[in-house]
Amino acid sequence: MSLTYLVLEDEPLIAMDLEFAIEDIGHEAVVAVNNAEARQAVADNTIAGAILDVSLGDGETCEPTAKLLSEHSIPFVLHTGDLDRVGEHLRALNAPVLPKPQAADDVIEKLVGMAEKA
Amino acid sequence: MSDDTSRSGLKSSNQAHRAIYPSDAQRDAFDGSSGLLFEQAMGQTRMAVCLTDPRLEDDPIVFCNEAFQQLTGYREVEILGRNCRFLQGPDTDQAQVAKIREAIRDESVVVVELLNYRKDGSSFWNTLHLGPIYDEDGNLRYFFGSQWDVTDIHQSRAEERHAKAMAREVSHRLKNVFAVVGGIVNITGRSMDSRDVAKKINERIQALGRSYEPTLDEASLGTIHVGQAIRSVLAPYDPEGDRFIFEGNGVRTEPNAISAIGLTLHELATNATKYGALSNREGTITVHWQHIKDKMDNSALEVTWIEQGGPRIEQEPDMDGTGFNISKTLLNHARGVLEAEWPPEGLQARILVPLTRRSL
């Protein structure tokens, strides 16, 4: 069964790579570049799981989306190049943190595993 | 010191190393032999000291030593009779001042760090220790204040923080660059129908990225923590964390040695996953690293790789695959070597990379 995954990522090439990796295994991806788009995507789709880039530029972090997903019990992973900047609030949400750089396939494999368990 | 600090007027008085020249001023406020000893001690110490009299209006300073005058730039006549707050200025943190007020009110001891100002307008970071002094009947007699100039410590702390923040930013950006490069390779591989090739390229890029990953944050030090780099490169091949045995100390090495070692370890681990100690459930790999001296007394970084418990090796496998060729070429450019032996119990490899810096 094809599921829909959310990719929150402001770097287009990384977003595209993750999107392709999701499509490779027969699922669908919705890409958001900021929290507002992510909120809309969650409202418009049945999201099975999400990959959240922690730093979205201009000091924006994925925290609002992480909270929203937690409220909906949607599993997600944090994808970041700066482990120090994950911050206490995000750590408190207890999602796996996958350090960048990491092969897109591995990121997706981890997420799909979580979504299947959920 | 940076221009910033001189512009803001922040200036250390080098208190710890400054000689104290006793002034000629005679005082008669402290009588008796203990008074004399007090005077002499106070005249000599580099610790700036003052006493205030809380029984007088506005708790004025009634005694200050020579070090206090040198620290603040005021002479005794300008100091006595004034409340200590005349040392405060526009950037003095009022929260710290409030702590001083509380301590005076409660007659308690307090140590605060605050920005104070000298007579010439320059400022300094002052560690102020303040506490009550009682007479033999237990009546509050003075407040004792000692001042120590900690401007140097403040500045080195600020510089360190700045350097760390910069290193982190560079590290973060570089990791993103690695991630973006990985994305380009994958996307290109897909569009040219060469996914397998793209995957292999990407695995090497990721291994290279991981070699630098844990150490970039401290890149300002100019060297890389070998053990951390090795662990990061190999982590993905050992998800349970029970297949690698790491034996090495906190040795650091120069960054250019790490690329070749990181990629070689990646090839060794890939090989072990396919054919060696990581291809079954029991095998382990011992990785050991150290700095050694060669015959010419030059320093080198040596990493050894010993596989055990994998499938028995019947004959020496071919180490001419692309991966090992890349490693060998890289090592060769670094004037290093990769030696491998294949006893039946598993591969034993040794990577040697000469170091160019003498200080390591």
Short mmCIF file of C-alpha atoms in Angstrom, two decimals:
data_model
loop_
_atom_site.label_atom_id
_atom_site.label_comp_id
_atom_site.label_asym_id
_atom_site.label_seq_id
_atom_site.Cartn_x
_atom_site.Cartn_y
_atom_site.Cartn_z
CA MET A 1 0.00 0.00 0.00
CA SER A 2 1.32 3.38 -0.94
CA LEU A 3 1.69 5.81 1.98
CA THR A 4 2.41 9.53 2.03
CA TYR A 5 5.47 10.89 3.84
CA LEU A 6 6.26 14.50 4.67
CA VAL A 7 9.70 15.93 3.98
CA LEU A 8 10.37 19.25 5.75
CA GLU A 9 13.64 20.51 4.27
CA ASP A 10 14.74 23.94 3.04
CA GLU A 11 17.66 22.68 0.96
CA PRO A 12 16.12 21.70 -2.41
CA LEU A 13 18.71 19.08 -3.39
CA ILE A 14 18.42 17.21 -0.12
CA ALA A 15 14.62 17.44 -0.30
CA MET A 16 14.64 16.08 -3.83
CA ASP A 17 16.98 13.25 -2.88
CA LEU A 18 14.72 12.22 0.00
CA GLU A 19 11.64 12.54 -2.19
CA PHE A 20 13.15 10.22 -4.79
CA ALA A 21 14.22 7.73 -2.15
CA ILE A 22 10.64 7.62 -0.88
CA GLU A 23 9.25 7.17 -4.40
CA ASP A 24 11.83 4.45 -5.09
CA ILE A 25 10.17 2.19 -2.57
CA GLY A 26 6.70 2.87 -3.90
CA HIS A 27 5.49 5.61 -1.55
CA GLU A 28 4.63 9.24 -2.04
CA ALA A 29 6.33 12.35 -0.71
CA VAL A 30 5.05 15.82 0.13
CA VAL A 31 7.82 18.39 0.45
CA ALA A 32 7.49 21.45 2.66
CA VAL A 33 10.14 24.17 3.00
CA ASN A 34 8.86 25.76 6.20
CA ASN A 35 6.54 25.11 9.13
CA ALA A 36 3.57 26.81 7.49
CA GLU A 37 3.76 24.55 4.45
CA ALA A 38 4.25 21.53 6.69
CA ARG A 39 1.11 22.42 8.66
CA GLN A 40 -0.84 22.68 5.40
CA ALA A 41 0.55 19.35 4.21
CA VAL A 42 -0.53 17.65 7.42
CA ALA A 43 -4.02 19.16 7.03
CA ASP A 44 -4.32 18.11 3.38
CA ASN A 45 -2.88 14.59 3.52
CA THR A 46 -2.85 11.48 5.62
CA ILE A 47 0.80 11.55 6.62
CA ALA A 48 2.35 8.23 7.62
CA GLY A 49 5.63 9.73 8.85
CA ALA A 50 7.95 12.69 8.41
CA ILE A 51 11.59 13.71 8.05
CA LEU A 52 12.26 17.08 9.65
CA ASP A 53 15.33 19.17 8.94
CA VAL A 54 16.05 20.90 12.24
CA SER A 55 17.41 24.28 11.00
CA LEU A 56 15.15 25.81 8.38
CA GLY A 57 17.07 29.05 7.92
CA ASP A 58 16.54 32.48 9.46
CA GLY A 59 16.66 30.90 12.89
CA GLU A 60 13.48 28.91 12.24
CA THR A 61 13.53 25.34 13.55
CA CYS A 62 11.17 22.47 12.86
CA GLU A 63 9.85 22.57 16.43
CA PRO A 64 6.27 23.71 15.57
CA THR A 65 5.92 20.89 13.05
CA ALA A 66 7.44 18.38 15.47
CA LYS A 67 4.85 19.37 18.07
CA LEU A 68 2.03 19.17 15.56
CA LEU A 69 3.11 15.68 14.48
CA SER A 70 3.39 14.57 18.10
CA GLU A 71 -0.16 15.74 18.74
CA HIS A 72 -1.31 13.66 15.76
CA SER A 73 0.84 10.70 16.86
CA ILE A 74 2.63 10.75 13.52
CA PRO A 75 6.17 9.31 13.78
CA PHE A 76 9.07 11.45 12.57
CA VAL A 77 12.86 11.60 12.49
CA LEU A 78 15.04 14.68 12.91
CA HIS A 79 17.63 15.16 10.18
CA THR A 80 20.36 17.64 11.05
CA GLY A 81 23.91 18.74 10.39
CA ASP A 82 24.23 20.31 13.80
CA LEU A 83 23.53 17.98 16.69
CA ASP A 84 24.19 20.73 19.23
CA ARG A 85 21.46 22.88 17.83
CA VAL A 86 18.71 20.30 18.17
CA GLY A 87 17.77 21.99 21.41
CA GLU A 88 16.06 20.80 24.55
CA HIS A 89 12.48 21.19 23.32
CA LEU A 90 13.11 18.97 20.34
CA ARG A 91 15.04 16.43 22.36
CA ALA A 92 12.13 16.24 24.76
CA LEU A 93 9.97 14.95 21.89
CA ASN A 94 12.12 11.85 21.83
CA ALA A 95 12.38 11.41 18.07
CA PRO A 96 15.43 9.71 16.56
CA VAL A 97 18.11 12.16 15.45
CA LEU A 98 19.85 11.25 12.21
CA PRO A 99 23.03 13.25 11.65
CA LYS A 100 23.70 14.67 8.18
CA PRO A 101 25.26 13.58 5.93
CA GLN A 102 23.48 10.27 5.71
CA ALA A 103 22.39 8.25 2.69
CA ALA A 104 18.80 9.15 1.76
CA ASP A 105 17.89 5.45 1.52
CA ASP A 106 19.00 4.87 5.11
CA VAL A 107 16.98 7.84 6.36
CA ILE A 108 13.88 6.57 4.57
CA GLU A 109 14.41 3.00 5.74
CA LYS A 110 14.50 4.17 9.34
CA LEU A 111 11.35 6.26 8.91
CA VAL A 112 9.37 3.58 7.09
CA GLY A 113 10.30 1.13 9.83
CA MET A 114 8.85 3.52 12.42
CA ALA A 115 5.71 4.18 10.38
CA GLU A 116 5.05 0.47 9.99
CA LYS A 117 5.31 -0.08 13.72
CA ALA A 118 3.02 2.86 14.50
CA MET B 1 43.42 42.25 22.26
CA SER B 2 40.87 42.93 19.59
CA ASP B 3 39.86 46.41 18.48
CA ASP B 4 36.44 45.86 19.97
CA THR B 5 37.70 45.75 23.50
CA SER B 6 39.88 48.83 23.22
CA ARG B 7 37.04 50.78 21.67
CA SER B 8 34.72 49.85 24.51
CA GLY B 9 37.39 50.90 26.97
CA LEU B 10 37.71 47.51 28.61
CA LYS B 11 41.22 47.25 29.97
CA SER B 12 42.94 44.84 32.32
CA SER B 13 45.11 46.34 35.01
CA ASN B 14 47.26 43.21 35.18
CA GLN B 15 46.55 43.05 38.88
CA ALA B 16 48.30 39.74 39.55
CA HIS B 17 51.63 41.00 38.25
CA ARG B 18 51.63 44.61 39.24
CA ALA B 19 54.01 45.76 41.95
CA ILE B 20 52.45 47.67 44.79
CA TYR B 21 54.30 50.77 45.91
CA PRO B 22 53.26 51.82 49.40
CA SER B 23 51.99 55.34 49.65
CA ASP B 24 53.31 57.73 52.26
CA ALA B 25 49.92 58.52 53.64
CA GLN B 26 49.74 58.09 57.37
CA ARG B 27 46.62 56.72 58.93
CA ASP B 28 45.58 56.51 62.51
CA ALA B 29 42.24 54.79 62.11
CA PHE B 30 43.52 51.38 63.18
CA ASP B 31 45.23 51.34 66.51
CA GLY B 32 47.48 48.89 68.27
CA SER B 33 49.79 46.15 67.02
CA SER B 34 47.07 44.35 65.08
CA GLY B 35 46.25 47.66 63.44
CA LEU B 36 49.88 48.01 62.40
CA LEU B 37 50.00 44.52 60.96
CA PHE B 38 46.75 45.19 59.15
CA GLU B 39 48.17 48.38 57.66
CA GLN B 40 51.34 46.67 56.51
CA ALA B 41 49.55 43.70 55.05
CA MET B 42 47.02 45.91 53.31
CA GLY B 43 49.81 48.08 51.93
CA GLN B 44 51.56 45.10 50.35
CA THR B 45 48.81 42.94 48.98
CA ARG B 46 47.83 43.18 45.33
CA MET B 47 44.29 42.45 46.36
CA ALA B 48 42.36 45.71 46.26
CA VAL B 49 40.63 46.13 49.59
CA CYS B 50 38.24 48.67 51.03
CA LEU B 51 36.19 48.97 54.20
CA THR B 52 32.91 50.80 54.44
CA ASP B 53 31.17 52.01 57.57
CA PRO B 54 27.48 51.11 57.49
CA ARG B 55 26.80 53.23 60.58
CA LEU B 56 27.53 56.39 58.63
CA GLU B 57 25.14 57.98 56.19
CA ASP B 58 25.15 56.08 52.81
CA ASP B 59 27.72 53.48 53.95
CA PRO B 60 30.86 55.35 52.78
CA ILE B 61 34.34 53.94 52.21
CA VAL B 62 36.48 54.66 55.28
CA PHE B 63 39.58 52.74 54.25
CA CYS B 64 41.14 51.67 50.98
CA ASN B 65 44.57 50.22 50.33
CA GLU B 66 47.14 51.12 47.71
CA ALA B 67 46.06 48.27 45.42
CA PHE B 68 42.51 49.65 45.44
CA GLN B 69 43.82 53.05 44.35
CA GLN B 70 45.92 51.53 41.59
CA LEU B 71 43.06 49.39 40.38
CA THR B 72 40.55 52.23 40.19
CA GLY B 73 42.86 55.10 39.31
CA TYR B 74 41.46 57.29 42.08
CA ARG B 75 43.56 58.57 44.96
CA GLU B 76 42.60 58.01 48.55
CA VAL B 77 41.27 61.55 49.04
CA GLU B 78 38.89 61.04 46.14
CA ILE B 79 37.70 57.69 47.50
CA LEU B 80 37.16 58.11 51.24
CA GLY B 81 33.69 59.25 52.17
CA ARG B 82 32.07 57.98 48.97
CA ASN B 83 29.77 55.02 48.54
CA CYS B 84 31.27 52.20 46.42
CA ARG B 85 28.70 52.75 43.70
CA PHE B 86 30.87 55.48 42.19
CA LEU B 87 32.78 52.63 40.47
CA GLN B 88 29.67 51.59 38.57
CA GLY B 89 28.91 52.82 35.06
CA PRO B 90 26.53 52.52 32.15
CA ASP B 91 27.19 48.82 31.44
CA THR B 92 27.29 47.60 35.01
CA ASP B 93 24.79 44.77 35.39
CA GLN B 94 22.11 45.96 37.82
CA ALA B 95 21.23 42.38 38.74
CA GLN B 96 24.71 42.01 40.23
CA VAL B 97 24.35 45.35 42.01
CA ALA B 98 21.07 44.11 43.49
CA LYS B 99 22.92 41.09 44.90
CA ILE B 100 25.36 43.45 46.62
CA ARG B 101 22.47 45.46 48.08
CA GLU B 102 20.83 42.28 49.38
CA ALA B 103 24.05 41.09 50.97
CA ILE B 104 24.50 44.42 52.74
CA ARG B 105 20.90 44.35 53.94
CA ASP B 106 21.19 40.73 55.17
CA GLU B 107 24.74 41.19 56.48
CA SER B 108 25.78 38.15 54.42
CA VAL B 109 28.82 37.29 52.32
CA VAL B 110 28.55 37.57 48.54
CA VAL B 111 30.86 37.23 45.55
CA VAL B 112 29.78 38.93 42.34
CA GLU B 113 31.42 39.67 39.04
CA LEU B 114 30.60 43.08 37.67
CA LEU B 115 31.87 45.68 35.27
CA ASN B 116 33.43 48.64 37.06
CA TYR B 117 34.88 51.91 35.77
CA ARG B 118 38.15 53.65 36.56
CA LYS B 119 38.70 57.33 36.95
CA ASP B 120 39.91 57.60 33.33
CA GLY B 121 36.62 56.07 32.11
CA SER B 122 38.11 52.70 31.16
CA SER B 123 36.33 49.64 32.49
CA PHE B 124 37.39 46.34 34.03
CA TRP B 125 35.72 43.12 35.14
CA ASN B 126 35.81 43.00 38.89
CA THR B 127 35.31 39.99 41.09
CA LEU B 128 34.00 41.63 44.22
CA HIS B 129 33.93 39.76 47.49
CA LEU B 130 31.90 41.47 50.16
CA GLY B 131 31.13 40.58 53.74
CA PRO B 132 30.35 42.04 57.17
CA ILE B 133 32.94 42.58 59.93
CA TYR B 134 31.74 42.63 63.54
CA ASP B 135 33.39 44.02 66.69
CA GLU B 136 34.00 41.94 69.83
CA ASP B 137 30.45 42.63 71.01
CA GLY B 138 29.01 41.28 67.78
CA ASN B 139 27.97 44.67 66.46
CA LEU B 140 28.27 45.31 62.75
CA ARG B 141 31.33 47.53 62.36
CA TYR B 142 32.41 47.48 58.70
CA PHE B 143 31.75 45.92 55.38
CA PHE B 144 34.85 44.43 53.87
CA GLY B 145 35.20 44.52 50.09
CA SER B 146 37.98 42.92 48.08
CA GLN B 147 38.29 43.54 44.36
CA TRP B 148 40.10 41.44 41.80
CA ASP B 149 40.48 42.43 38.17
CA VAL B 150 39.36 39.47 36.02
CA THR B 151 39.25 41.32 32.69
CA ASP B 152 41.83 38.96 31.14
CA ILE B 153 39.80 35.91 32.08
CA HIS B 154 36.67 37.49 30.66
CA GLN B 155 38.34 38.32 27.39
CA SER B 156 39.85 34.88 26.90
CA ARG B 157 36.48 33.32 27.72
CA ALA B 158 34.78 35.56 25.16
CA GLU B 159 37.39 34.75 22.52
CA GLU B 160 37.06 31.05 23.19
CA ARG B 161 33.28 31.24 22.91
CA HIS B 162 33.60 33.12 19.65
CA ALA B 163 36.08 30.59 18.23
CA LYS B 164 33.85 27.71 19.23
CA ALA B 165 30.79 29.33 17.69
CA MET B 166 32.69 29.90 14.45
CA ALA B 167 33.97 26.32 14.36
CA ARG B 168 30.46 25.01 14.91
CA GLU B 169 29.07 27.16 12.14
CA VAL B 170 31.73 25.97 9.71
CA SER B 171 31.14 22.39 10.76
CA HIS B 172 27.40 22.73 10.29
CA ARG B 173 27.79 24.22 6.84
CA LEU B 174 30.31 21.64 5.76
CA LYS B 175 28.05 18.80 6.84
CA ASN B 176 25.28 20.37 4.80
CA VAL B 177 27.63 20.58 1.83
CA PHE B 178 28.34 16.87 2.16
CA ALA B 179 24.61 16.19 2.34
CA VAL B 180 23.96 18.32 -0.73
CA VAL B 181 26.77 16.65 -2.68
CA GLY B 182 25.22 13.30 -1.75
CA GLY B 183 21.90 14.56 -3.08
CA ILE B 184 23.46 15.65 -6.39
CA VAL B 185 25.15 12.28 -6.85
CA ASN B 186 21.94 10.37 -6.14
CA ILE B 187 19.80 12.52 -8.37
CA THR B 188 22.33 12.36 -11.20
CA GLY B 189 22.67 8.61 -10.76
CA ARG B 190 18.91 8.18 -11.03
CA SER B 191 18.61 10.33 -14.13
CA MET B 192 21.43 8.45 -15.87
CA ASP B 193 20.15 5.09 -14.77
CA SER B 194 23.34 4.40 -12.83
CA ARG B 195 22.00 4.03 -9.35
CA ASP B 196 24.54 1.45 -8.26
CA VAL B 197 27.42 3.67 -9.27
CA ALA B 198 25.78 6.64 -7.55
CA LYS B 199 25.30 4.58 -4.42
CA LYS B 200 28.97 3.57 -4.31
CA ILE B 201 30.13 7.13 -4.87
CA ASN B 202 27.79 8.30 -2.18
CA GLU B 203 28.95 5.74 0.35
CA ARG B 204 32.48 7.04 -0.09
CA ILE B 205 31.40 10.64 0.17
CA GLN B 206 29.49 9.87 3.35
CA ALA B 207 32.47 8.00 4.82
CA LEU B 208 34.67 10.98 4.09
CA GLY B 209 32.11 13.32 5.64
CA ARG B 210 31.92 11.17 8.75
CA SER B 211 35.71 11.15 9.17
CA TYR B 212 35.59 14.87 9.78
CA GLU B 213 32.20 15.07 11.41
CA PRO B 214 32.91 14.72 15.13
CA THR B 215 36.04 16.76 14.98
CA LEU B 216 35.05 19.71 12.85
CA ASP B 217 33.40 21.27 15.84
CA GLU B 218 36.82 21.69 17.37
CA ALA B 219 38.52 22.41 14.08
CA SER B 220 40.01 25.56 15.51
CA LEU B 221 42.50 23.31 17.24
CA GLY B 222 43.84 22.36 13.82
CA THR B 223 44.05 18.66 14.58
CA ILE B 224 41.61 15.80 14.52
CA HIS B 225 40.81 13.31 17.24
CA VAL B 226 41.71 10.01 15.57
CA GLY B 227 39.54 7.77 17.73
CA GLN B 228 36.41 9.85 17.19
CA ALA B 229 36.99 9.98 13.46
CA ILE B 230 37.48 6.19 13.26
CA ARG B 231 34.38 5.47 15.34
CA SER B 232 32.25 7.79 13.20
CA VAL B 233 33.42 6.25 9.94
CA LEU B 234 32.71 2.73 11.15
CA ALA B 235 29.49 3.36 13.09
CA PRO B 236 27.09 2.58 10.21
CA TYR B 237 28.64 -0.89 9.74
CA ASP B 238 27.93 -1.84 13.32
CA PRO B 239 24.40 -0.78 14.21
CA GLU B 240 24.36 -2.82 17.45
CA GLY B 241 27.75 -1.51 18.46
CA ASP B 242 29.15 -4.93 19.39
CA ARG B 243 31.25 -5.90 16.39
CA PHE B 244 34.10 -3.43 16.60
CA ILE B 245 36.63 -3.37 19.41
CA PHE B 246 38.36 -0.01 19.52
CA GLU B 247 41.81 0.14 21.02
CA GLY B 248 43.45 3.49 20.94
CA ASN B 249 44.06 6.52 23.01
CA GLY B 250 43.12 10.16 22.62
CA VAL B 251 45.78 10.75 19.99
CA ARG B 252 45.13 13.63 17.60
CA THR B 253 46.45 13.91 14.11
CA GLU B 254 46.58 16.31 11.22
CA PRO B 255 43.45 16.57 9.06
CA ASN B 256 45.08 15.49 5.79
CA ALA B 257 45.91 12.07 7.24
CA ILE B 258 42.26 11.46 7.99
CA SER B 259 40.82 11.49 4.44
CA ALA B 260 42.93 8.55 3.33
CA ILE B 261 42.39 6.63 6.55
CA GLY B 262 38.65 7.30 6.59
CA LEU B 263 38.18 6.04 3.04
CA THR B 264 40.43 3.02 3.59
CA LEU B 265 38.47 2.02 6.69
CA HIS B 266 35.28 2.39 4.67
CA GLU B 267 36.64 -0.03 2.05
CA LEU B 268 37.81 -2.48 4.71
CA ALA B 269 34.40 -2.36 6.40
CA THR B 270 32.55 -2.80 3.09
CA ASN B 271 34.76 -5.78 2.32
CA ALA B 272 34.17 -7.22 5.80
CA THR B 273 30.41 -6.84 5.36
CA LYS B 274 30.50 -8.79 2.11
CA TYR B 275 33.11 -11.47 2.83
CA GLY B 276 34.72 -10.98 6.22
CA ALA B 277 34.02 -10.71 9.93
CA LEU B 278 30.85 -8.64 9.43
CA SER B 279 29.32 -11.11 6.97
CA ASN B 280 28.18 -13.50 9.71
CA ARG B 281 26.73 -12.94 13.17
CA GLU B 282 29.78 -13.70 15.29
CA GLY B 283 32.76 -11.94 13.77
CA THR B 284 34.52 -9.04 15.41
CA ILE B 285 37.07 -6.52 14.23
CA THR B 286 39.71 -4.98 16.46
CA VAL B 287 40.81 -1.53 15.36
CA HIS B 288 43.87 -0.07 17.00
CA TRP B 289 45.53 3.29 16.39
CA GLN B 290 48.65 5.02 17.63
CA HIS B 291 51.42 7.38 16.67
CA ILE B 292 54.68 5.60 16.00
CA LYS B 293 58.20 6.56 14.95
CA ASP B 294 59.64 4.97 11.82
CA LYS B 295 63.31 4.07 11.28
CA MET B 296 64.09 7.60 10.18
CA ASP B 297 62.57 8.89 13.43
CA ASN B 298 59.65 10.42 11.55
CA SER B 299 56.22 10.33 13.13
CA ALA B 300 53.49 8.27 11.55
CA LEU B 301 49.92 7.35 12.36
CA GLU B 302 49.39 3.60 12.41
CA VAL B 303 45.96 1.99 12.29
CA THR B 304 45.65 -1.78 12.51
CA TRP B 305 42.59 -3.81 11.57
CA ILE B 306 42.25 -7.40 12.76
CA GLU B 307 39.23 -9.52 11.83
CA GLN B 308 38.26 -12.57 13.84
CA GLY B 309 35.36 -14.99 13.86
CA GLY B 310 34.39 -14.45 10.25
CA PRO B 311 34.21 -17.18 7.61
CA ARG B 312 37.51 -19.07 7.29
CA ILE B 313 39.71 -17.72 4.57
CA GLU B 314 40.73 -20.45 2.16
CA GLN B 315 42.75 -18.36 -0.23
CA GLU B 316 43.95 -14.82 -0.44
CA PRO B 317 41.19 -12.74 -2.00
CA ASP B 318 41.74 -10.19 -4.69
CA MET B 319 42.37 -6.75 -3.22
CA ASP B 320 42.41 -5.01 -6.56
CA GLY B 321 38.77 -3.92 -6.49
CA THR B 322 38.05 -0.30 -7.30
CA GLY B 323 37.57 0.57 -3.65
CA PHE B 324 40.96 -0.63 -2.53
CA ASN B 325 42.58 0.96 -5.55
CA ILE B 326 41.13 4.32 -4.55
CA SER B 327 42.40 3.83 -1.01
CA LYS B 328 45.84 2.82 -2.17
CA THR B 329 46.09 5.76 -4.53
CA LEU B 330 45.02 8.15 -1.80
CA LEU B 331 47.40 6.60 0.70
CA ASN B 332 50.15 6.72 -1.86
CA HIS B 333 49.59 10.45 -2.32
CA ALA B 334 49.89 10.83 1.44
CA ARG B 335 53.07 8.68 1.23
CA GLY B 336 51.26 6.07 3.29
CA VAL B 337 50.79 2.35 2.82
CA LEU B 338 48.13 -0.32 3.23
CA GLU B 339 49.47 -3.77 4.07
CA ALA B 340 47.20 -6.79 4.24
CA GLU B 341 47.65 -10.41 5.26
CA TRP B 342 45.06 -13.13 5.05
CA PRO B 343 45.55 -15.80 7.69
CA PRO B 344 42.65 -18.32 7.80
CA GLU B 345 41.02 -16.58 10.82
CA GLY B 346 40.61 -13.29 9.04
CA LEU B 347 42.09 -10.24 7.37
CA GLN B 348 44.86 -8.40 9.17
CA ALA B 349 45.54 -4.97 7.72
CA ARG B 350 47.82 -2.12 8.66
CA ILE B 351 47.49 1.46 7.48
CA LEU B 352 50.46 3.75 7.91
CA VAL B 353 50.38 7.47 7.17
CA PRO B 354 53.42 9.66 7.80
CA LEU B 355 52.82 12.93 9.60
CA THR B 356 54.39 16.13 8.42
CA ARG B 357 54.06 18.19 11.57
CA ARG B 358 56.76 17.66 14.11
CA SER B 359 54.77 18.78 17.09
CA LEU B 360 52.33 15.86 17.08
#
